[in-house]
């Protein structure tokens, strides 16, 4: 959970996750939709799918592999995670290189090649930190000490070099450039994409939801039906024809829909603006295995990513169905759509 997510955001999710899945075996036996629902709001949902698959592989093997090669063979386990598990859990003499270790290595060794281009060379150089006697004798303590050093002293801004235990051997400090490292290439502008989402609500308050494909962004998560996300804006008429709903659905004409407003959401590589339309109908006909009507009392537990929770809350008049906080990008402006 802590990969690409802050500790503050993770804490309540972690506690709730352990309550639901107290053992690897319990996680392995759980339905994937329940796992995704417990993860909803944390982002990077491939992590949840891989974690579930990994638990199933570990349970089938009767326990965790105790070699880096064996760990790397598990679903979703890359070099950093394999080394972290190997060093911390099993005392293997390997060094997990995360952002903290990258920063320490770049400063101690005065490596100035900007990231991300310089990352492969930086990772190779960081392994030299693991040549210390402490690293070989106590790899678990050494790895966690590096994490703590980066989190508390060798911080991204204003590093506390005066009290750092490695200050005497830090080439970056000696050259007066420690605080500028690691250097990063100039960021490119984040592209803006646009989409339209349709919220269909039946007379009981049930909402039409569908499951996204396993591959791609938000893979396997639940969403409101809508258009693709593209560079240009959609007209309402065009969007209603491009919902992606299978044949057999009879959606009301455009004049029946209410434009609830728009929500904004920022992903790692683009920003998204979603226009939200909603309509109330007596009944909803489900015509695909990827669809279902979610009763109102189950919406809070649905595997909806944060952007869809924002959209659903707006469509239902601001009553937030779950744990996604509004980030200030929601615009409320309900109005009827002209035919």
C-alpha positions as semicolon CSV with decimal commas, in nm:
position;residue;x (nm);y (nm);z (nm)
1;X;0,000;0,000;0,000
2;X;0,285;0,240;0,071
3;X;0,418;0,220;-0,281
4;X;0,319;0,552;-0,444
5;X;0,083;0,639;-0,156
6;X;0,142;0,841;0,161
7;X;0,146;0,696;0,513
8;X;-0,139;0,926;0,618
9;X;-0,360;0,796;0,338
10;X;-0,268;0,433;0,399
11;X;-0,325;0,407;0,776
12;X;-0,706;0,360;0,778
13;X;-0,696;0,136;0,472
14;X;-0,426;-0,085;0,626
15;X;-0,620;-0,133;0,949
16;X;-0,941;-0,209;0,761
17;X;-0,757;-0,446;0,524
18;X;-0,611;-0,648;0,812
19;X;-0,952;-0,670;0,976
20;X;-1,095;-0,815;0,654
21;X;-0,797;-1,034;0,563
22;X;-0,599;-1,120;0,879
23;X;-0,388;-1,388;0,707
24;X;-0,244;-1,458;0,364
25;X;-0,482;-1,753;0,341
26;X;-0,782;-1,531;0,416
27;X;-0,677;-1,288;0,144
28;X;-0,623;-1,573;-0,101
29;X;-0,970;-1,712;-0,034
30;X;-1,147;-1,375;-0,067
31;X;-1,347;-1,276;-0,372
32;X;-1,148;-1,035;-0,587
33;X;-1,431;-0,781;-0,592
34;X;-1,419;-0,767;-0,212
35;X;-1,044;-0,706;-0,226
36;X;-1,085;-0,429;-0,484
37;X;-1,362;-0,276;-0,275
38;X;-1,132;-0,265;0,029
39;X;-0,865;-0,099;-0,187
40;X;-1,097;0,153;-0,355
41;X;-0,961;0,505;-0,308
42;X;-0,591;0,413;-0,286
43;X;-0,530;0,425;-0,662
44;X;-0,293;0,217;-0,874
45;X;-0,540;-0,071;-0,864
46;X;-0,309;-0,319;-1,035
47;X;-0,143;-0,341;-0,693
48;X;-0,463;-0,480;-0,541
49;X;-0,512;-0,733;-0,820
50;X;-0,150;-0,843;-0,795
51;X;-0,165;-0,862;-0,416
52;X;-0,466;-1,093;-0,438
53;X;-0,300;-1,312;-0,701
54;X;0,022;-1,313;-0,498
55;X;-0,162;-1,429;-0,186
56;X;-0,316;-1,713;-0,384
57;X;0,027;-1,817;-0,514
58;X;0,182;-1,805;-0,165
59;X;-0,107;-2,003;-0,016
60;X;-0,075;-2,264;-0,290
61;X;0,299;-2,297;-0,218
62;X;0,242;-2,330;0,154
63;X;0,441;-2,016;0,239
64;X;0,666;-1,743;0,106
65;X;0,972;-1,830;-0,103
66;X;1,291;-1,746;0,084
67;X;1,505;-1,651;-0,214
68;X;1,499;-1,336;-0,426
69;X;1,446;-1,547;-0,737
70;X;1,148;-1,720;-0,578
71;X;1,000;-1,390;-0,464
72;X;1,042;-1,240;-0,811
73;X;0,835;-1,526;-0,953
74;X;0,530;-1,415;-0,752
75;X;0,263;-1,198;-0,922
76;X;0,332;-0,826;-0,889
77;X;0,667;-0,865;-0,713
78;X;0,943;-0,660;-0,875
79;X;1,306;-0,607;-0,786
80;X;1,248;-0,353;-0,509
81;X;0,973;-0,552;-0,336
82;X;1,163;-0,881;-0,367
83;X;1,474;-0,724;-0,213
84;X;1,271;-0,555;0,061
85;X;1,101;-0,880;0,160
86;X;1,427;-1,071;0,128
87;X;1,627;-0,830;0,343
88;X;1,366;-0,739;0,605
89;X;1,178;-1,066;0,643
90;X;1,447;-1,324;0,570
91;X;1,777;-1,146;0,634
92;X;1,906;-1,190;0,280
93;X;2,212;-0,974;0,200
94;X;2,036;-0,757;-0,061
95;X;1,952;-0,387;-0,073
96;X;1,603;-0,259;-0,162
97;X;1,635;0,072;-0,345
98;X;1,336;0,299;-0,293
99;X;1,310;0,677;-0,327
100;X;1,480;0,733;0,008
101;X;1,776;0,512;-0,087
102;X;1,796;0,680;-0,429
103;X;1,823;1,018;-0,260
104;X;2,086;0,902;-0,009
105;X;2,297;0,734;-0,277
106;X;2,282;1,032;-0,511
107;X;2,405;1,261;-0,232
108;X;2,664;1,033;-0,071
109;X;2,812;0,954;-0,413
110;X;2,744;1,299;-0,570
111;X;2,563;1,156;-0,871
112;X;2,431;1,441;-1,086
113;X;2,276;1,272;-1,389
114;X;1,907;1,382;-1,386
115;X;1,628;1,134;-1,320
116;X;1,463;0,943;-1,472
117;X;1,739;0,903;-1,731
118;X;2,001;0,847;-1,463
119;X;1,800;0,599;-1,257
120;X;1,959;0,272;-1,386
121;X;2,311;0,401;-1,312
122;X;2,195;0,535;-0,976
123;X;2,051;0,197;-0,877
124;X;2,374;0,023;-0,971
125;X;2,573;0,274;-0,770
126;X;2,338;0,246;-0,472
127;X;2,436;-0,119;-0,434
128;X;2,775;0,008;-0,316
129;X;2,601;0,123;0,003
130;X;2,522;-0,240;0,070
131;X;2,891;-0,332;0,075
132;X;2,923;-0,200;0,430
133;X;2,986;-0,454;0,705
134;X;2,657;-0,359;0,873
135;X;2,468;-0,427;0,551
136;X;2,611;-0,777;0,521
137;X;2,580;-0,860;0,891
138;X;2,231;-0,716;0,954
139;X;2,059;-0,661;0,618
140;X;1,714;-0,615;0,773
141;X;1,827;-0,342;1,014
142;X;2,047;-0,180;0,749
143;X;1,766;-0,155;0,492
144;X;1,523;-0,008;0,743
145;X;1,790;0,229;0,875
146;X;1,838;0,366;0,522
147;X;1,463;0,414;0,485
148;X;1,453;0,604;0,816
149;X;1,761;0,809;0,729
150;X;1,597;0,926;0,410
151;X;1,263;0,991;0,577
152;X;1,397;1,188;0,875
153;X;1,740;1,339;0,798
154;X;1,830;1,308;0,429
155;X;1,496;1,458;0,330
156;X;1,409;1,598;-0,014
157;X;1,428;1,958;0,107
158;X;1,661;2,104;0,368
159;X;1,846;1,783;0,461
160;X;1,978;1,778;0,819
161;X;2,339;1,726;0,713
162;X;2,484;1,857;1,043
163;X;2,348;1,557;1,236
164;X;2,370;1,292;0,962
165;X;2,585;0,991;1,062
166;X;2,724;0,975;0,707
167;X;2,814;1,344;0,674
168;X;3,190;1,282;0,682
169;X;3,178;1,052;0,381
170;X;2,912;1,238;0,182
171;X;3,058;1,364;-0,147
172;X;2,749;1,574;-0,216
173;X;2,791;1,760;0,112
174;X;3,164;1,809;0,049
175;X;3,086;1,961;-0,292
176;X;2,806;2,177;-0,151
177;X;2,541;2,023;-0,377
178;X;2,370;1,770;-0,147
179;X;2,044;1,963;-0,121
180;X;2,015;1,979;-0,502
181;X;2,032;1,601;-0,545
182;X;1,891;1,393;-0,696
183;X;1,845;1,616;-0,998
184;X;1,541;1,569;-1,214
185;X;1,465;1,645;-1,573
186;X;1,216;1,925;-1,634
187;X;0,858;1,802;-1,616
188;X;0,642;1,810;-1,924
189;X;0,292;1,954;-1,907
190;X;0,032;1,702;-1,793
191;X;-0,220;1,635;-2,075
192;X;-0,586;1,713;-2,015
193;X;-0,850;1,455;-2,105
194;X;-1,226;1,468;-2,110
195;X;-1,504;1,217;-2,063
196;X;-1,875;1,187;-1,990
197;X;-2,030;0,960;-1,728
198;X;-2,395;0,856;-1,707
199;X;-2,563;0,765;-1,379
200;X;-2,882;0,559;-1,417
201;X;-3,084;0,525;-1,095
202;X;-3,391;0,303;-1,054
203;X;-3,695;0,364;-0,836
204;X;-3,533;0,182;-0,542
205;X;-3,217;0,392;-0,557
206;X;-3,015;0,120;-0,728
207;X;-2,741;0,241;-0,963
208;X;-2,621;0,081;-1,286
209;X;-2,253;-0,008;-1,254
210;X;-2,016;-0,202;-1,475
211;X;-1,677;-0,364;-1,436
212;X;-1,382;-0,220;-1,627
213;X;-1,156;-0,453;-1,829
214;X;-0,875;-0,612;-1,628
215;X;-0,609;-0,449;-1,843
216;X;-0,543;-0,077;-1,846
217;X;-0,607;0,212;-1,611
218;X;-0,832;0,124;-1,314
219;X;-0,838;-0,232;-1,445
220;X;-1,099;-0,456;-1,286
221;X;-1,258;-0,173;-1,089
222;X;-1,625;-0,076;-1,095
223;X;-1,747;0,235;-1,276
224;X;-2,050;0,423;-1,394
225;X;-2,102;0,371;-1,767
226;X;-1,960;0,643;-1,986
227;X;-1,737;0,738;-2,273
228;X;-1,368;0,688;-2,331
229;X;-1,139;0,960;-2,198
230;X;-0,993;1,162;-2,482
231;X;-0,816;1,489;-2,556
232;X;-1,121;1,677;-2,685
233;X;-1,451;1,748;-2,514
234;X;-1,766;1,548;-2,593
235;X;-2,104;1,681;-2,693
236;X;-2,391;1,533;-2,491
237;X;-2,545;1,375;-2,801
238;X;-2,218;1,218;-2,908
239;X;-2,144;1,093;-2,556
240;X;-2,481;0,920;-2,516
241;X;-2,405;0,719;-2,830
242;X;-2,059;0,629;-2,700
243;X;-2,136;0,494;-2,353
244;X;-1,997;0,153;-2,441
245;X;-2,310;-0,017;-2,310
246;X;-2,392;-0,337;-2,500
247;X;-2,687;-0,367;-2,732
248;X;-3,009;-0,430;-2,545
249;X;-2,998;-0,123;-2,323
250;X;-3,272;0,128;-2,388
251;X;-3,147;0,455;-2,246
252;X;-3,386;0,751;-2,221
253;X;-3,357;1,025;-2,482
254;X;-3,119;1,311;-2,413
255;X;-3,395;1,546;-2,297
256;X;-3,465;1,318;-1,997
257;X;-3,115;1,351;-1,854
258;X;-3,001;1,604;-1,596
259;X;-2,653;1,753;-1,624
260;X;-2,529;1,733;-1,265
261;X;-2,201;1,913;-1,327
262;X;-1,838;1,809;-1,365
263;X;-1,564;1,656;-1,155
264;X;-1,189;1,685;-1,196
265;X;-0,935;1,421;-1,109
266;X;-0,558;1,407;-1,147
267;X;-0,388;1,084;-1,248
268;X;-0,012;1,037;-1,262
269;X;0,015;1,114;-1,635
270;X;-0,292;1,325;-1,716
271;X;-0,574;1,530;-1,565
272;X;-0,934;1,434;-1,628
273;X;-1,257;1,631;-1,643
274;X;-1,576;1,426;-1,634
275;X;-1,916;1,568;-1,719
276;X;-2,187;1,392;-1,517
277;X;-2,538;1,321;-1,644
278;X;-2,804;1,141;-1,443
279;X;-3,151;1,002;-1,500
280;X;-3,407;0,817;-1,288
281;X;-3,597;0,526;-1,443
282;X;-3,848;0,276;-1,302
283;X;-3,627;-0,028;-1,366
284;X;-3,283;-0,101;-1,508
285;X;-3,229;-0,391;-1,743
286;X;-2,889;-0,560;-1,708
287;X;-2,775;-0,719;-2,036
288;X;-2,409;-0,805;-1,969
289;X;-2,215;-1,011;-1,715
290;X;-1,996;-0,707;-1,657
291;X;-2,293;-0,504;-1,533
292;X;-2,504;-0,503;-1,222
293;X;-2,748;-0,282;-1,037
294;X;-2,596;-0,189;-0,703
295;X;-2,852;-0,135;-0,421
296;X;-2,812;0,196;-0,237
297;X;-2,704;0,027;0,087
298;X;-2,410;-0,141;-0,092
299;X;-2,272;0,160;-0,276
300;X;-2,029;0,244;0,005
301;X;-1,868;-0,100;-0,029
302;X;-1,856;-0,107;-0,410
303;X;-1,512;-0,125;-0,573
304;X;-1,541;0,230;-0,705
305;X;-1,220;0,429;-0,760
306;X;-1,209;0,783;-0,621
307;X;-1,300;0,952;-0,948
308;X;-1,616;0,741;-0,976
309;X;-1,711;0,811;-0,616
310;X;-1,688;1,182;-0,690
311;X;-1,905;1,137;-0,999
312;X;-2,163;0,927;-0,813
313;X;-2,180;1,169;-0,521
314;X;-2,242;1,458;-0,761
315;X;-2,504;1,266;-0,958
316;X;-2,691;1,179;-0,637
317;X;-2,698;1,536;-0,516
318;X;-2,377;1,552;-0,313
319;X;-2,450;1,264;-0,076
320;X;-2,109;1,096;-0,079
321;X;-2,154;0,719;-0,125
322;X;-1,832;0,608;0,041
323;X;-1,493;0,730;0,155
324;X;-1,361;0,948;-0,129
325;X;-1,314;1,309;-0,027
326;X;-1,396;1,588;-0,269
327;X;-1,070;1,752;-0,379
328;X;-1,210;2,090;-0,473
329;X;-1,247;2,004;-0,842
330;X;-1,618;1,923;-0,827
331;X;-1,853;2,173;-0,986
332;X;-2,221;2,145;-0,898
333;X;-2,455;2,279;-1,162
334;X;-2,767;2,070;-1,208
335;X;-2,973;2,150;-1,513
336;X;-3,194;1,978;-1,764
337;X;-3,039;1,889;-2,096
338;X;-3,199;2,047;-2,398
339;X;-3,296;1,807;-2,674
